[in-house]
Amino acid sequence: MRTDQAERDEMPLDPVGRRISCGKERATVRYVGHVSPYEGLWLGVEWDNPERGKHDGSHEGVRYFTCRNPKGGSFVRPQKVSFGVDFLTAVYLTYQTNAEEVLNEEIFISSKKLEWFVVEEKRFENLPSVVLNHSNVNGPGAAGEIRKTTPNVQWLDLSGSLLSTWKDVAAITEQLDKLEGLQLSVNRISLTSDPWAHRQAFSNLKLLALNNCDFTWLQMLECAPMWPQLEDLSLENNNIRELQRPEGVLQTLKSLNLSCNPLMQESVSRLSSLPRYTTSTDIFPALMNLNLDHNNISEWSMVNELAKLPCLVKLSCRDNKLVSSDGNPKTVNQMIIAKLGHLLYLNNSEISFEERKGAELDYIKMFGEEWLKAGGVDQASTAFTCQHPRYQMLIEKYGAPDEGELKKPEPFALKNQLINITFVFPDDAEREPIGKKLPASMVVQKVKGLLHRLLKIPPADLRLTYTSHKVKLDHTSLLYFYTESTN
């Protein structure tokens, strides 16, 4: 039987807090020691998958460690898990055994597809990108060896690794002087007590993906001093519920992905809300692209706040709970376009000149009645202006809507889509006019079919002329009908 000391000798010196793999599962070590009444050494682990375990860190009334989830913990034998390998070992294993496959695969960091540079010789020092996703990387290995072996790496994928601290990550990246893009998704990395100490290790980093890492926004802000030049940050599918203003950090950020987070919508406005007497340069002065897909946003006031982001030109806001009065998703998009005048792309589609003009004109008509009640041209109320900050500017751009255009559209129902049709017979003075209510969308061929059944006249012999109460026409046919709307 293996002794406890022999098993400890095969583990890192400080195993608690380290990341391990067990089959396809990942976990963090929370306890090392004995578990009564069993013999031998055990590891108490907290699984990334909260349903993977059997308990919360306690066994038969004794608590050995704590878990955030009641089924997040297990005890496993040390020989059943792997603590991973260092960076260069993973490179050798990946690129010497699967070189062709790795060099030919597509690389994605954040949502950006990366292209391989031309590599004349397949030597490690020529690699511009290194893909080690799910390769169980746990640290840098021997000091200085990464810089000697892979000095030209610009893009690095360490998603699904066994890195447990930012110190371990920084020990790798500080040896990659040309590194611009870093994929760290599907990791559990503990916070650092001094982010400024690692600033040099990420000094050239422009793109960082931390999807599915269970981070909060406050934790991101605590880490942000490490990334002085960051332009693209992806935080998809994390634990971000509330947002706080970035004070003095992330000022170079151009793209932010917050999709698939349980965001509380009132906190979204904190991204752009300005205290009195401050300028927009205090908040994301460079942010051009914002992704809020698959959240719980339902208040239009949040969209109004986004207008305060001075450089925002791309917004993705799909699968949220924003609704319009008519319940039409296309109307929701029109309202977003009208509210955000500087937007060039919505939901990854370019906004054309005609689409913007149509959206803004419809927006004027949609809320024209409220605008008149709130004071109209003279001076709209503060409440209306807060709900529709761009409305007065749109009035100045296109002019006030005609009174007839201000009527609210009635909800869709068949009875609201019918019009009164009166059939008259100029060549048959004795025949009484016939009145019918018909769908406005009814085509002429079906109208002739109706008249055929009523008059017993072959459809080919029917000649129809249309006139309305708004327009006079010459009645040159034997049969014409008169129409007026029921509305």
PDB file of N, CA and C in Angstrom, residues 185-188 210-215 234-240 257-262 293-295:
ATOM      1  N   SER A 185     -10.854  31.362 -21.430  1.00  0.00           N
ATOM      2  CA  SER A 185     -12.211  30.936 -21.095  1.00  0.00           C
ATOM      3  C   SER A 185     -12.210  29.556 -20.434  1.00  0.00           C
ATOM      4  N   VAL A 186     -13.300  29.273 -19.724  1.00  0.00           N
ATOM      5  CA  VAL A 186     -13.513  27.991 -19.047  1.00  0.00           C
ATOM      6  C   VAL A 186     -12.364  27.711 -18.078  1.00  0.00           C
ATOM      7  N   ASN A 187     -12.038  28.694 -17.258  1.00  0.00           N
ATOM      8  CA  ASN A 187     -11.058  28.545 -16.194  1.00  0.00           C
ATOM      9  C   ASN A 187     -11.656  29.034 -14.880  1.00  0.00           C
ATOM     10  N   ARG A 188     -11.000  28.705 -13.772  1.00  0.00           N
ATOM     11  CA  ARG A 188     -11.353  29.232 -12.455  1.00  0.00           C
ATOM     12  C   ARG A 188     -10.073  29.793 -11.859  1.00  0.00           C
ATOM     13  N   LEU A 210     -12.580  35.867 -21.337  1.00  0.00           N
ATOM     14  CA  LEU A 210     -12.756  35.207 -20.046  1.00  0.00           C
ATOM     15  C   LEU A 210     -14.184  34.677 -19.952  1.00  0.00           C
ATOM     16  N   ASN A 211     -14.624  33.997 -20.991  1.00  0.00           N
ATOM     17  CA  ASN A 211     -15.975  33.450 -21.018  1.00  0.00           C
ATOM     18  C   ASN A 211     -16.077  32.241 -20.082  1.00  0.00           C
ATOM     19  N   ASN A 212     -17.213  32.138 -19.414  1.00  0.00           N
ATOM     20  CA  ASN A 212     -17.483  30.973 -18.564  1.00  0.00           C
ATOM     21  C   ASN A 212     -16.386  30.753 -17.525  1.00  0.00           C
ATOM     22  N   CYS A 213     -16.065  31.819 -16.808  1.00  0.00           N
ATOM     23  CA  CYS A 213     -15.047  31.751 -15.747  1.00  0.00           C
ATOM     24  C   CYS A 213     -15.623  32.045 -14.365  1.00  0.00           C
ATOM     25  N   ASP A 214     -16.932  32.250 -14.285  1.00  0.00           N
ATOM     26  CA  ASP A 214     -17.609  32.480 -13.013  1.00  0.00           C
ATOM     27  C   ASP A 214     -17.139  33.759 -12.323  1.00  0.00           C
ATOM     28  N   PHE A 215     -16.760  34.764 -13.112  1.00  0.00           N
ATOM     29  CA  PHE A 215     -16.340  36.050 -12.563  1.00  0.00           C
ATOM     30  C   PHE A 215     -17.542  36.973 -12.356  1.00  0.00           C
ATOM     31  N   SER A 234     -14.109  39.957 -23.562  1.00  0.00           N
ATOM     32  CA  SER A 234     -15.288  39.105 -23.680  1.00  0.00           C
ATOM     33  C   SER A 234     -15.543  38.406 -22.353  1.00  0.00           C
ATOM     34  N   LEU A 235     -16.739  38.642 -21.788  1.00  0.00           N
ATOM     35  CA  LEU A 235     -17.121  38.073 -20.491  1.00  0.00           C
ATOM     36  C   LEU A 235     -18.434  37.317 -20.607  1.00  0.00           C
ATOM     37  N   GLU A 236     -18.593  36.615 -21.682  1.00  0.00           N
ATOM     38  CA  GLU A 236     -19.828  35.868 -21.936  1.00  0.00           C
ATOM     39  C   GLU A 236     -20.019  34.753 -20.910  1.00  0.00           C
ATOM     40  N   ASN A 237     -21.274  34.589 -20.474  1.00  0.00           N
ATOM     41  CA  ASN A 237     -21.650  33.451 -19.628  1.00  0.00           C
ATOM     42  C   ASN A 237     -20.838  33.391 -18.337  1.00  0.00           C
ATOM     43  N   ASN A 238     -20.822  34.504 -17.612  1.00  0.00           N
ATOM     44  CA  ASN A 238     -20.187  34.550 -16.305  1.00  0.00           C
ATOM     45  C   ASN A 238     -21.262  34.731 -15.231  1.00  0.00           C
ATOM     46  N   ASN A 239     -20.850  35.224 -14.091  1.00  0.00           N
ATOM     47  CA  ASN A 239     -21.776  35.416 -12.971  1.00  0.00           C
ATOM     48  C   ASN A 239     -21.981  36.907 -12.727  1.00  0.00           C
ATOM     49  N   ILE A 240     -22.160  37.653 -13.809  1.00  0.00           N
ATOM     50  CA  ILE A 240     -22.243  39.117 -13.718  1.00  0.00           C
ATOM     51  C   ILE A 240     -23.699  39.532 -13.562  1.00  0.00           C
ATOM     52  N   ASN A 257     -18.145  42.324 -24.424  1.00  0.00           N
ATOM     53  CA  ASN A 257     -19.169  41.293 -24.587  1.00  0.00           C
ATOM     54  C   ASN A 257     -19.671  40.865 -23.212  1.00  0.00           C
ATOM     55  N   LEU A 258     -20.941  41.176 -22.914  1.00  0.00           N
ATOM     56  CA  LEU A 258     -21.568  40.794 -21.645  1.00  0.00           C
ATOM     57  C   LEU A 258     -22.750  39.859 -21.878  1.00  0.00           C
ATOM     58  N   SER A 259     -22.750  39.160 -22.996  1.00  0.00           N
ATOM     59  CA  SER A 259     -23.889  38.308 -23.328  1.00  0.00           C
ATOM     60  C   SER A 259     -23.993  37.126 -22.365  1.00  0.00           C
ATOM     61  N   CYS A 260     -25.224  36.615 -22.221  1.00  0.00           N
ATOM     62  CA  CYS A 260     -25.491  35.400 -21.426  1.00  0.00           C
ATOM     63  C   CYS A 260     -25.082  35.563 -19.969  1.00  0.00           C
ATOM     64  N   ASN A 261     -25.365  36.724 -19.406  1.00  0.00           N
ATOM     65  CA  ASN A 261     -25.139  36.949 -17.980  1.00  0.00           C
ATOM     66  C   ASN A 261     -26.476  37.289 -17.308  1.00  0.00           C
ATOM     67  N   PRO A 262     -26.613  36.979 -16.015  1.00  0.00           N
ATOM     68  CA  PRO A 262     -27.870  37.303 -15.318  1.00  0.00           C
ATOM     69  C   PRO A 262     -27.913  38.763 -14.874  1.00  0.00           C
ATOM     70  N   ASP A 293     -26.548  40.446 -25.583  1.00  0.00           N
ATOM     71  CA  ASP A 293     -27.470  39.369 -25.963  1.00  0.00           C
ATOM     72  C   ASP A 293     -27.795  38.476 -24.765  1.00  0.00           C
ATOM     73  N   HIS A 294     -29.010  37.892 -24.802  1.00  0.00           N
ATOM     74  CA  HIS A 294     -29.415  36.856 -23.845  1.00  0.00           C
ATOM     75  C   HIS A 294     -29.276  37.322 -22.394  1.00  0.00           C
ATOM     76  N   ASN A 295     -29.830  38.491 -22.105  1.00  0.00           N
ATOM     77  CA  ASN A 295     -29.897  38.974 -20.730  1.00  0.00           C
ATOM     78  C   ASN A 295     -31.367  39.206 -20.368  1.00  0.00           C
TER      79      ASN A 295
END
